[in-house]
PDB file of C-alpha atoms and ligand atoms in Angstrom:
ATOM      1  CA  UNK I   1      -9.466 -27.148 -37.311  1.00  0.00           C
ATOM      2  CA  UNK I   2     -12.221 -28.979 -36.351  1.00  0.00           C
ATOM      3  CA  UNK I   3     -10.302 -30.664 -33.480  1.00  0.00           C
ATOM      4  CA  UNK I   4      -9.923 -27.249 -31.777  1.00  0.00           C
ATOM      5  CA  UNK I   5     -13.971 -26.663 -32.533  1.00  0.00           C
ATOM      6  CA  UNK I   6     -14.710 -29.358 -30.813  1.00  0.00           C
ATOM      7  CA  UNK I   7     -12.538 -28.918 -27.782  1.00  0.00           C
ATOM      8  CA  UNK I   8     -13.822 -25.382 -27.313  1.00  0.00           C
ATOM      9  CA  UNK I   9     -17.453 -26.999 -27.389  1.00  0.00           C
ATOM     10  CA  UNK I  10     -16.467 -29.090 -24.952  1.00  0.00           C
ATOM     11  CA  UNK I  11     -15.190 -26.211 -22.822  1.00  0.00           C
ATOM     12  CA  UNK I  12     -18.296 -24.151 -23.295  1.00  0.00           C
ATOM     13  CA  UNK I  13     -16.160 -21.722 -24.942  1.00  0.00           C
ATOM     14  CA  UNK I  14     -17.662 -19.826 -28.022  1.00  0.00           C
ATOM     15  CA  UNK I  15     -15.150 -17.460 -30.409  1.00  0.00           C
ATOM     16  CA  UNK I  16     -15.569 -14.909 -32.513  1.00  0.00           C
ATOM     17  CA  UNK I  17     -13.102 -12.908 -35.163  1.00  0.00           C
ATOM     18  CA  UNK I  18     -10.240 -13.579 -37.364  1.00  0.00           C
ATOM     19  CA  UNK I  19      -7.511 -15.961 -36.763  1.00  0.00           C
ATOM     20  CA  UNK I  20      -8.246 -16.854 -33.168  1.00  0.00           C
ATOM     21  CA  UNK I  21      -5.446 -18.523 -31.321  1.00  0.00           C
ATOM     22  CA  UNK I  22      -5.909 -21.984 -30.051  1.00  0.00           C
ATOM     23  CA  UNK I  23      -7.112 -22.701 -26.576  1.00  0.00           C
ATOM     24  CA  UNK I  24      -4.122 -24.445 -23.805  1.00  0.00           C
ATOM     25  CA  UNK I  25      -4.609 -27.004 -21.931  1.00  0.00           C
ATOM     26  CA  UNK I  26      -1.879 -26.245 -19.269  1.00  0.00           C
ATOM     27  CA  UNK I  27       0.417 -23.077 -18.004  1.00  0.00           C
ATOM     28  CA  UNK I  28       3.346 -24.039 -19.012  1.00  0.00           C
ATOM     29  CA  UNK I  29       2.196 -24.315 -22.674  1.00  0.00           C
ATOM     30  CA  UNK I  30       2.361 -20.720 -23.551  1.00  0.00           C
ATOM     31  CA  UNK I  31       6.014 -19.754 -22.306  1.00  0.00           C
ATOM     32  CA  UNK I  32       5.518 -18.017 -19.315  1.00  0.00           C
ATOM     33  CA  UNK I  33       8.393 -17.064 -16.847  1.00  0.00           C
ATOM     34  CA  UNK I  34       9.458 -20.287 -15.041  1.00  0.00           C
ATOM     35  CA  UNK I  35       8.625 -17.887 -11.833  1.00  0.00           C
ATOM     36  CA  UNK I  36       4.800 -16.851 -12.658  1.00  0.00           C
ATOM     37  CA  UNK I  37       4.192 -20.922 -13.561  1.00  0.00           C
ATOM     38  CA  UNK I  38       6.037 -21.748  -9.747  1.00  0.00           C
ATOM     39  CA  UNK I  39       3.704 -18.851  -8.468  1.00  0.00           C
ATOM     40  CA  UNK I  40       0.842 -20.188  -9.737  1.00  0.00           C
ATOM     41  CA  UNK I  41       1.562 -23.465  -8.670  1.00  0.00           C
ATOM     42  CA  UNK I  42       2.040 -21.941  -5.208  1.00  0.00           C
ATOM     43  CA  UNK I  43      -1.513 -20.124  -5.008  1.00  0.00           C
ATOM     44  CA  UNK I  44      -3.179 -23.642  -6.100  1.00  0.00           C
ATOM     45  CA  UNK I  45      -3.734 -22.984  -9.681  1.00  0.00           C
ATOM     46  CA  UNK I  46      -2.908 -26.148 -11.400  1.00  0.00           C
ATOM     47  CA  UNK I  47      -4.608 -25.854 -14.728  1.00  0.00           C
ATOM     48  CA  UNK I  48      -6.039 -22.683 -15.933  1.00  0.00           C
ATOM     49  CA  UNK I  49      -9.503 -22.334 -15.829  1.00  0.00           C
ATOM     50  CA  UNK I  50     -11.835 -22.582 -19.478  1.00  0.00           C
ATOM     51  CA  UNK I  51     -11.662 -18.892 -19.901  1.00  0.00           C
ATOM     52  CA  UNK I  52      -8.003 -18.490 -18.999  1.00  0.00           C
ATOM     53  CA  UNK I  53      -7.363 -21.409 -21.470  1.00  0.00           C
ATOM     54  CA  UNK I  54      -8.327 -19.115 -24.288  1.00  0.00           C
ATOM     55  CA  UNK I  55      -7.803 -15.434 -23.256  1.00  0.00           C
ATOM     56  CA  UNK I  56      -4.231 -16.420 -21.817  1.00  0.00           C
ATOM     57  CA  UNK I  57      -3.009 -17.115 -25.591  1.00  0.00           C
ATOM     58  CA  UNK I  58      -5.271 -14.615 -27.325  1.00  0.00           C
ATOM     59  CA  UNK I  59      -4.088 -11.658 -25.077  1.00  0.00           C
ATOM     60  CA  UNK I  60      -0.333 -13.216 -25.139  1.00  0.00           C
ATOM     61  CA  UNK I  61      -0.729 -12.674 -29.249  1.00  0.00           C
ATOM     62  CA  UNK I  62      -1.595  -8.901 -28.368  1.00  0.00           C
ATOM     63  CA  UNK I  63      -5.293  -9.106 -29.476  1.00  0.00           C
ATOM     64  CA  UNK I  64      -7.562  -6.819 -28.055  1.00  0.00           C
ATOM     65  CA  UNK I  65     -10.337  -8.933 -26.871  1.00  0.00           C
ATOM     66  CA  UNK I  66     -14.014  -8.697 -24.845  1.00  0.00           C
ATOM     67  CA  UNK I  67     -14.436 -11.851 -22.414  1.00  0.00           C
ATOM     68  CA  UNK I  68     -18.083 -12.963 -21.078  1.00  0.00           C
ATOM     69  CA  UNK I  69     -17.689 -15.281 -18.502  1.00  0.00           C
ATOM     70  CA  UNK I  70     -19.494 -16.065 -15.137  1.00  0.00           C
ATOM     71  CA  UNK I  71     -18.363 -14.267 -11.789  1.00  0.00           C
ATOM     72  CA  UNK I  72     -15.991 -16.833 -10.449  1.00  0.00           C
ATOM     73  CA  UNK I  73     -14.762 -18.244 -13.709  1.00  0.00           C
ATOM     74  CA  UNK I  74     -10.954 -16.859 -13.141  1.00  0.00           C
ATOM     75  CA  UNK I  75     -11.214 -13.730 -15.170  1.00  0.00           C
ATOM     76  CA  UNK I  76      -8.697 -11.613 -13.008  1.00  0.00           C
ATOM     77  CA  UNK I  77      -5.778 -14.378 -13.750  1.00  0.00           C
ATOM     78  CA  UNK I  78      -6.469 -14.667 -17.140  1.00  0.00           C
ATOM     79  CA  UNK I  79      -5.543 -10.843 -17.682  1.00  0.00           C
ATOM     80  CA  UNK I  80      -2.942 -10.623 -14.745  1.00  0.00           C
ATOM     81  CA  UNK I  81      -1.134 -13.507 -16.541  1.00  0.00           C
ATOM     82  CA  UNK I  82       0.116 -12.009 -19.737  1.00  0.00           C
ATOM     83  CA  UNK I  83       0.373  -9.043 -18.297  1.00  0.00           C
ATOM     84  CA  UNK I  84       2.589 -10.172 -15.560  1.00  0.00           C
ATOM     85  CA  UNK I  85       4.552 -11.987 -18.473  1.00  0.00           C
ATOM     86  CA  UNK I  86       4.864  -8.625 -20.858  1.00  0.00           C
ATOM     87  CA  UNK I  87       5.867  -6.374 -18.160  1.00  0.00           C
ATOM     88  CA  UNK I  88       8.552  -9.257 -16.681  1.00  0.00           C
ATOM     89  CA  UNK I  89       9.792  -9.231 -20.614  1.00  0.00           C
ATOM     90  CA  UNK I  90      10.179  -5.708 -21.086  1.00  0.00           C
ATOM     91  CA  UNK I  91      11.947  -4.986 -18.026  1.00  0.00           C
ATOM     92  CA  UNK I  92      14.273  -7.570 -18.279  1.00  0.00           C
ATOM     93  CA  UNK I  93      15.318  -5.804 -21.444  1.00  0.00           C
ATOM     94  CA  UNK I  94      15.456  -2.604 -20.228  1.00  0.00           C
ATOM     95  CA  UNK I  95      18.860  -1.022 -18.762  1.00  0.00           C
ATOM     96  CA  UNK I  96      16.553   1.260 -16.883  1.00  0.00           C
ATOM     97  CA  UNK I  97      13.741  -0.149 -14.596  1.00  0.00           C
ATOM     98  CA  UNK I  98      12.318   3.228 -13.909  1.00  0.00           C
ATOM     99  CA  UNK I  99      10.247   4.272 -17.389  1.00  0.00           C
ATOM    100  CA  UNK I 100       6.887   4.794 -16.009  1.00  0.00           C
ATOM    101  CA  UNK I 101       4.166   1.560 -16.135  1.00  0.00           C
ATOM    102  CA  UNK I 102       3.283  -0.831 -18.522  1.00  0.00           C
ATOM    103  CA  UNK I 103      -0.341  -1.723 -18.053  1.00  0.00           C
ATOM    104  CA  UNK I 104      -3.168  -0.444 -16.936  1.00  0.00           C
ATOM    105  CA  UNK I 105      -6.416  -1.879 -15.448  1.00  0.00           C
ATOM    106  CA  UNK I 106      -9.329  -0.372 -14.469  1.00  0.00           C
ATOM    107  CA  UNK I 107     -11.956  -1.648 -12.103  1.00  0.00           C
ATOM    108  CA  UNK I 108     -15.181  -0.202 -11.159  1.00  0.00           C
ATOM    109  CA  UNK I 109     -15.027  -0.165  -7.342  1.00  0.00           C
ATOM    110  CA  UNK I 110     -12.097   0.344  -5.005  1.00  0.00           C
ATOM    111  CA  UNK I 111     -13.137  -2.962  -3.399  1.00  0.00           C
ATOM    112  CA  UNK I 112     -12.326  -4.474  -7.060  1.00  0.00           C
ATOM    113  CA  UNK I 113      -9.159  -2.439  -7.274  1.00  0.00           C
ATOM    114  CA  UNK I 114      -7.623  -4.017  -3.852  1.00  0.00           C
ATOM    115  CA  UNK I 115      -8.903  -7.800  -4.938  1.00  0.00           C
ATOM    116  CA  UNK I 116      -7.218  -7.172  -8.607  1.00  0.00           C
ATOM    117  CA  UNK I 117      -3.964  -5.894  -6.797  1.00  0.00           C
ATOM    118  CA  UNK I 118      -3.602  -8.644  -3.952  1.00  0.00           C
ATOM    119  CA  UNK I 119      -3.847 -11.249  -6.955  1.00  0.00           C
ATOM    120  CA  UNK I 120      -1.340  -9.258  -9.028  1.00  0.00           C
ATOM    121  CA  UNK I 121       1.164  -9.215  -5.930  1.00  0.00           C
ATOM    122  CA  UNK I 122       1.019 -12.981  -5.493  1.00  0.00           C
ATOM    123  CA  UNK I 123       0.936 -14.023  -8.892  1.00  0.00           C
ATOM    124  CA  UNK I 124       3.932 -11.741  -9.945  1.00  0.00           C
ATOM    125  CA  UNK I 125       6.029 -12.411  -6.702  1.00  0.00           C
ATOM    126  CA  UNK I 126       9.483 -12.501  -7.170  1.00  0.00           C
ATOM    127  CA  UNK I 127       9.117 -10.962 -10.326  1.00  0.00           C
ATOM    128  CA  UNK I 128      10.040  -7.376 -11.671  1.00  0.00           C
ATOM    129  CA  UNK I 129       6.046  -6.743 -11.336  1.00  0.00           C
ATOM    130  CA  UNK I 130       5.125  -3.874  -9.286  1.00  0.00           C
ATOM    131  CA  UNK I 131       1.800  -2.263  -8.821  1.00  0.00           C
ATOM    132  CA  UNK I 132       0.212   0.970  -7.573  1.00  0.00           C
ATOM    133  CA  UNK I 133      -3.451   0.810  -6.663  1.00  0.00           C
ATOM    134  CA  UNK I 134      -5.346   4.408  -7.305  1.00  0.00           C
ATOM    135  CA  UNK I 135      -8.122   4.729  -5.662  1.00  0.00           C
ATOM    136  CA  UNK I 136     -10.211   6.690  -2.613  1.00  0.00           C
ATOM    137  CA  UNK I 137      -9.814   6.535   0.245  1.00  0.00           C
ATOM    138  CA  UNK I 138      -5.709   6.495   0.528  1.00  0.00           C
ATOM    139  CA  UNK I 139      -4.093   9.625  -0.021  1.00  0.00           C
ATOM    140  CA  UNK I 140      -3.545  10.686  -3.296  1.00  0.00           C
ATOM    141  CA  UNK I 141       0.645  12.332  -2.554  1.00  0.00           C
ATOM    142  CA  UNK I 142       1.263   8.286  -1.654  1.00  0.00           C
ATOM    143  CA  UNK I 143      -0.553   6.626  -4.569  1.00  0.00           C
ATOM    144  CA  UNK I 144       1.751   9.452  -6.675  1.00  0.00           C
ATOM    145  CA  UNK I 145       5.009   8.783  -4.693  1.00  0.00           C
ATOM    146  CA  UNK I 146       4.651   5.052  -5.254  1.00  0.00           C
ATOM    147  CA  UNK I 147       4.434   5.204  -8.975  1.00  0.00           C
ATOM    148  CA  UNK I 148       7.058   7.528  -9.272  1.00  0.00           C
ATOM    149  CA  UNK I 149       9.347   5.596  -7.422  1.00  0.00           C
ATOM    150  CA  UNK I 150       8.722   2.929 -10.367  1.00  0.00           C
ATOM    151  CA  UNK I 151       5.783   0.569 -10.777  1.00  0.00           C
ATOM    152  CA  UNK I 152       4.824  -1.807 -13.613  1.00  0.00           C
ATOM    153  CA  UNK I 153       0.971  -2.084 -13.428  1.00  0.00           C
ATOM    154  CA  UNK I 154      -2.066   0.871 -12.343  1.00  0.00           C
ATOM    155  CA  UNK I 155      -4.893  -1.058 -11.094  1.00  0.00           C
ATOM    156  CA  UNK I 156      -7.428   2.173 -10.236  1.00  0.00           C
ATOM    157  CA  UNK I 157     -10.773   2.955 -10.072  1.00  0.00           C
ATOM    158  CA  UNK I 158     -11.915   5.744 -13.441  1.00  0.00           C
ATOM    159  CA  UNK I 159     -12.279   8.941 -12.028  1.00  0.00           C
ATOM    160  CA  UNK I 160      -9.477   8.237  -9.039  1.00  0.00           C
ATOM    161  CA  UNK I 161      -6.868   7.926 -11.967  1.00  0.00           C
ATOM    162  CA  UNK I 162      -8.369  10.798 -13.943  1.00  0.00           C
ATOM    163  CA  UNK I 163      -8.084  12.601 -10.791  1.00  0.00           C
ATOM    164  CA  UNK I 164      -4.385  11.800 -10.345  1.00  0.00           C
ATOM    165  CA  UNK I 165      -2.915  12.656 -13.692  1.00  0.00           C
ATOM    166  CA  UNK I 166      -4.376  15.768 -13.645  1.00  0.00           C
ATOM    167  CA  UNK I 167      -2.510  16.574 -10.419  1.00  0.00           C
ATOM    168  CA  UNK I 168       0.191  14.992 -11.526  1.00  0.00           C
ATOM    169  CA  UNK I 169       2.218  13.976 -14.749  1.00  0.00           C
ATOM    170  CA  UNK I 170       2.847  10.386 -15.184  1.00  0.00           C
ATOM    171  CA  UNK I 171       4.543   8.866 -18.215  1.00  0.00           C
ATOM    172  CA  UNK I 172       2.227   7.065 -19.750  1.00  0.00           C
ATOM    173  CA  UNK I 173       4.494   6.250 -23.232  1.00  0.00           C
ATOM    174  CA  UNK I 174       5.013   2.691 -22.383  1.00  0.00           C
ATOM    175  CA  UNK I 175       1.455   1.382 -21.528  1.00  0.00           C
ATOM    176  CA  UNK I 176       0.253  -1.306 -24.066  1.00  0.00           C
ATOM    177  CA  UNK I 177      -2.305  -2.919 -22.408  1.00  0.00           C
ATOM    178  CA  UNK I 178      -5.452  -1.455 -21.127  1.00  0.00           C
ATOM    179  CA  UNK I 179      -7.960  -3.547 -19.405  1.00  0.00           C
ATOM    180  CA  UNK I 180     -11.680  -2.547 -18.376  1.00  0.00           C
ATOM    181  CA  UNK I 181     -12.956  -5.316 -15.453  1.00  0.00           C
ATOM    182  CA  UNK I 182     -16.337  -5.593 -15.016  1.00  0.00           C
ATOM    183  CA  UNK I 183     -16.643  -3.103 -18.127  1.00  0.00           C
ATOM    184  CA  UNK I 184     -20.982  -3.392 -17.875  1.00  0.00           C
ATOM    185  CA  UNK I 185     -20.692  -2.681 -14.106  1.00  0.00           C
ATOM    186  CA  UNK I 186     -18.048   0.718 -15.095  1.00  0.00           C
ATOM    187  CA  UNK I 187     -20.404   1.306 -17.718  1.00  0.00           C
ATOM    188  CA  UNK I 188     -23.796   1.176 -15.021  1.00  0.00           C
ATOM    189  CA  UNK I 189     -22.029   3.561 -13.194  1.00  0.00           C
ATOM    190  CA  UNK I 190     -21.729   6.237 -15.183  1.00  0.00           C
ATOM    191  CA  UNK I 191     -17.614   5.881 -16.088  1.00  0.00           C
ATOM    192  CA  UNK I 192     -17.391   5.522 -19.743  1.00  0.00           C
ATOM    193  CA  UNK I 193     -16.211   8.999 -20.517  1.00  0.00           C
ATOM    194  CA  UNK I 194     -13.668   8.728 -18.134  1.00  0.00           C
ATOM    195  CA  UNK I 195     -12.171   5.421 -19.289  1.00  0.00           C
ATOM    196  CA  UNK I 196     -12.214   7.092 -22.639  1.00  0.00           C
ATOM    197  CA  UNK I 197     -10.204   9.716 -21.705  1.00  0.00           C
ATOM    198  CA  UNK I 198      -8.042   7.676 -19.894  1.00  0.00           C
ATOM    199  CA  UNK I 199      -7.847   5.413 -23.054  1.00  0.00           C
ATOM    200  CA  UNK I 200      -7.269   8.774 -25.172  1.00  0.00           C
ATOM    201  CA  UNK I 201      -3.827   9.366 -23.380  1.00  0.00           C
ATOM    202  CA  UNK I 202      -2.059   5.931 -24.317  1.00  0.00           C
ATOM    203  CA  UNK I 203      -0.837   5.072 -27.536  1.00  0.00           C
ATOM    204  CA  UNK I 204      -2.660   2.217 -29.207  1.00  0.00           C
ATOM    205  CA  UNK I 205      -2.481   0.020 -26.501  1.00  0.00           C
ATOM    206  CA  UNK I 206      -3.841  -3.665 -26.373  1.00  0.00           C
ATOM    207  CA  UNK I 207      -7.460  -3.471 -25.102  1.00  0.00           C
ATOM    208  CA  UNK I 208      -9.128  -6.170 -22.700  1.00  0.00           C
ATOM    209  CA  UNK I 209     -12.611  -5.722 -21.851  1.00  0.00           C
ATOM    210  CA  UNK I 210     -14.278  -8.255 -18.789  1.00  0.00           C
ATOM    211  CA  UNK I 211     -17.689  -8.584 -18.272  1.00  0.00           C
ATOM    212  CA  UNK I 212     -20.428 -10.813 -16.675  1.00  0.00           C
ATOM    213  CA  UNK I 213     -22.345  -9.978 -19.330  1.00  0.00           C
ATOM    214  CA  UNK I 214     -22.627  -8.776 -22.926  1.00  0.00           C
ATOM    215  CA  UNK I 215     -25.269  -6.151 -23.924  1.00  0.00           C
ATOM    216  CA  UNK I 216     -25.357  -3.289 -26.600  1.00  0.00           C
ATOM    217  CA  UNK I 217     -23.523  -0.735 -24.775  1.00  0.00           C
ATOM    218  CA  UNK I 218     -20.492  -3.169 -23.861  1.00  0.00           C
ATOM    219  CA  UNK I 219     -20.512  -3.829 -27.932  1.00  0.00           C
ATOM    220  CA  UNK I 220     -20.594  -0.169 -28.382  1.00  0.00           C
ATOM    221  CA  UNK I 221     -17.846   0.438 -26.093  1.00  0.00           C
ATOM    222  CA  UNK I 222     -15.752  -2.293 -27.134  1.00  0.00           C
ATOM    223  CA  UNK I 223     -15.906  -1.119 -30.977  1.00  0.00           C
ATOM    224  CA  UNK I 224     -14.814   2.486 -29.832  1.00  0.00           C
ATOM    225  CA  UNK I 225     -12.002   1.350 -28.186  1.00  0.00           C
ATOM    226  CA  UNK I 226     -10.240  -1.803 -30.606  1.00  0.00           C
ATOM    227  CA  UNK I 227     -10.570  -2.700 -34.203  1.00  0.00           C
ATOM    228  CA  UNK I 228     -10.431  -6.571 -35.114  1.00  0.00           C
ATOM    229  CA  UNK I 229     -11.630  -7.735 -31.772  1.00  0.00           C
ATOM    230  CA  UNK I 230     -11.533 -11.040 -30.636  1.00  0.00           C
ATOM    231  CA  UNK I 231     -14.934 -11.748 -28.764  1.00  0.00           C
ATOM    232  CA  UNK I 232     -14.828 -14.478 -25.816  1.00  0.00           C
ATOM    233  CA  UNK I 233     -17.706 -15.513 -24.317  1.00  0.00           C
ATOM    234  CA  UNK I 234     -17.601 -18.971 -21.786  1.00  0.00           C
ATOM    235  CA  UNK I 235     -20.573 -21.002 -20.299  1.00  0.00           C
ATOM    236  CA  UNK I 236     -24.152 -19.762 -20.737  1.00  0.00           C
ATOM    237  CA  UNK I 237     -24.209 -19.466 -24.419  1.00  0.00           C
ATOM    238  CA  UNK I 238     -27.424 -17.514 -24.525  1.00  0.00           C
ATOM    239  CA  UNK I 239     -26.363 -14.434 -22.636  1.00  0.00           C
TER     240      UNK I 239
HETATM  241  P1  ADP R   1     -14.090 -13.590 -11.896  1.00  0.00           P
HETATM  242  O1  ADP R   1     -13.307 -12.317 -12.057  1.00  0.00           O
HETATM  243  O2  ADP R   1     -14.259 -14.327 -13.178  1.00  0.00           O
HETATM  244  O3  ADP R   1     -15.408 -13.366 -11.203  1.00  0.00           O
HETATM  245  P2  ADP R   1     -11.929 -14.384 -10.181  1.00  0.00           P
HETATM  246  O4  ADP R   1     -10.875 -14.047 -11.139  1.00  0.00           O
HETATM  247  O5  ADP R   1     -12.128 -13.467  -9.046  1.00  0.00           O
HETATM  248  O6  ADP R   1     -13.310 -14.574 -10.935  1.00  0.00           O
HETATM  249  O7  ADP R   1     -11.632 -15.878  -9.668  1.00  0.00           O
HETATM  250  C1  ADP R   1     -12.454 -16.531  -8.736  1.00  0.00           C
HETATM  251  C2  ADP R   1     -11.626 -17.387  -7.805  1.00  0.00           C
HETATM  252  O8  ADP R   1     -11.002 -18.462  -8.500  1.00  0.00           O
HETATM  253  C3  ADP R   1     -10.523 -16.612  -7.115  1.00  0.00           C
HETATM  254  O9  ADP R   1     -10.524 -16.968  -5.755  1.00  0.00           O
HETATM  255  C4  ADP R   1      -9.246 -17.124  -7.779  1.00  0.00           C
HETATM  256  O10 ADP R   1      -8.159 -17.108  -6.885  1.00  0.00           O
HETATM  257  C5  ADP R   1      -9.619 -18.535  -8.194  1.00  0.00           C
HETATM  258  N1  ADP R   1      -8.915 -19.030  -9.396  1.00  0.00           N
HETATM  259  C6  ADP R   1      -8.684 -18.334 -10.545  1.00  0.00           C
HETATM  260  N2  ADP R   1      -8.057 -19.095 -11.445  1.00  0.00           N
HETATM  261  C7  ADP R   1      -7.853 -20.313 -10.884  1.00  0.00           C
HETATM  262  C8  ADP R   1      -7.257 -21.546 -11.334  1.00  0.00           C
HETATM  263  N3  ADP R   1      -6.729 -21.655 -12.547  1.00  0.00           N
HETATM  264  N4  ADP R   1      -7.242 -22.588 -10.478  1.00  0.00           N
HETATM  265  C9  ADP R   1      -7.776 -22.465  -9.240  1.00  0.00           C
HETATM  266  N5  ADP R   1      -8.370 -21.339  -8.757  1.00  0.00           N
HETATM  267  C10 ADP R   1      -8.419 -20.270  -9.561  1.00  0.00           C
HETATM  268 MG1   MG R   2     -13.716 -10.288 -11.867  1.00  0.00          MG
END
């Protein structure tokens, strides 16, 4: 449609892969809980940023996808969103709230891991959205008590996690979505075995992969993780 073309060319949006969905122009265009749309009203969000416009449908249609966008471009929302709305879906379904969690992400720095959890509280406020952050620094028999007392979303640092569920065994059964942030900064730094291993233990989840850029081994990494990726990259086109 050459009408959605254009629009993504005006939003400095470029596509890639098979039956992308179309971008949206506002939150409440995607059927979100009435609660995460009053939330993000609440923190100031009032239309979703160019990125969010088109990762908030693609991940809602359960495509695994790898985003380039700019630091500051509202990357952390546009994962936090669906995943706020899947995990507020399947536990209004359940009987049971306690099943283990439902997503995962994983961030390269514990300073990453506490911003991606204090937007995840707010956002999914009122909301059966609960999260465990796991990484150094805390001690581990909390981190382990928290998520066994029932939690929705992991937001951890790589070898933290790894570190945990080898102490520990957590039911991973339910987790369908796995997100990497800043995947060339976790790759830099040496984690990519341990995000595979982590990724080794869940069942076909959805993959998300966030970067600031896009080089070779994000590709790489991105191809070993998802088949029939949808790749996202917004504003400077010749990254
Ligand atoms: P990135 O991960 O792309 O570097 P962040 O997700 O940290 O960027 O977002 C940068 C800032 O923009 C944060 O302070 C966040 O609260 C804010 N923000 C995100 N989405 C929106 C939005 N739709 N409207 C207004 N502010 C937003
Ligand atoms: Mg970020």
């Amino acid at each position: 449609d050459s009408r959605i073309s254009s629009l993504r060319t005006k939003l400095d949006i470029c596509v890639k892969g098979d039956a992308v969905p179309d971008p949206i122009m506002c939150f409440s265009a995607c059927g979100l809980p009435e609660k995460l749309v009053h939330n993000l009203e609440t923190a100031g969000y009032c239309m979703p940023t160019p990125v969010q416009m088109q990762v908030i449908p693609a991940s809602m249609s359960n495509r695994s996808l790898l985003v380039s966008a700019d630091t500051g471009s509202g990357k952390t929302a546009s994962f936090l969103i669906p995943i706020i709305a899947h995990c507020s879906q399947v536990r209004s379904q359940e009987s049971t709230s306690n099943q283990g969690p439902l997503a995962i992400v994983l961030a390269p720095t514990r300073e990453l891991c506490l911003q991606v959890e204090e937007q995840a509280k707010v956002l999914g406020k009122g909301l059966p959205f609960k999260t465990a952050l796991v990484v150094g620094g805390d001690p581990l028999p909390q981190q382990i008590y928290r998520i066994e007392n029932g939690i929705e979303l992991i937001v951890g640092t790589p070898g933290r996690l790894i570190d945990l569920l080898m102490k520990h065994n957590v039911d991973l059964t339910y987790v369908s979505v796995f997100v990497l942030d800043e995947v060339d900064c976790l790759l830099e730094r040496g984690f990519r075995d341990q995000a595979m291993q982590i990724f080794q233990s869940l069942s076909q989840p959805q993959v998300m992969m966030f970067s600031a850029t896009l080089h070779s081994e994000v590709e790489k990494m991105s191809n070993s993780l998802a088949k029939n990726v949808i790749s996202i990259s917004c504003g400077n086109p010749n990254r």
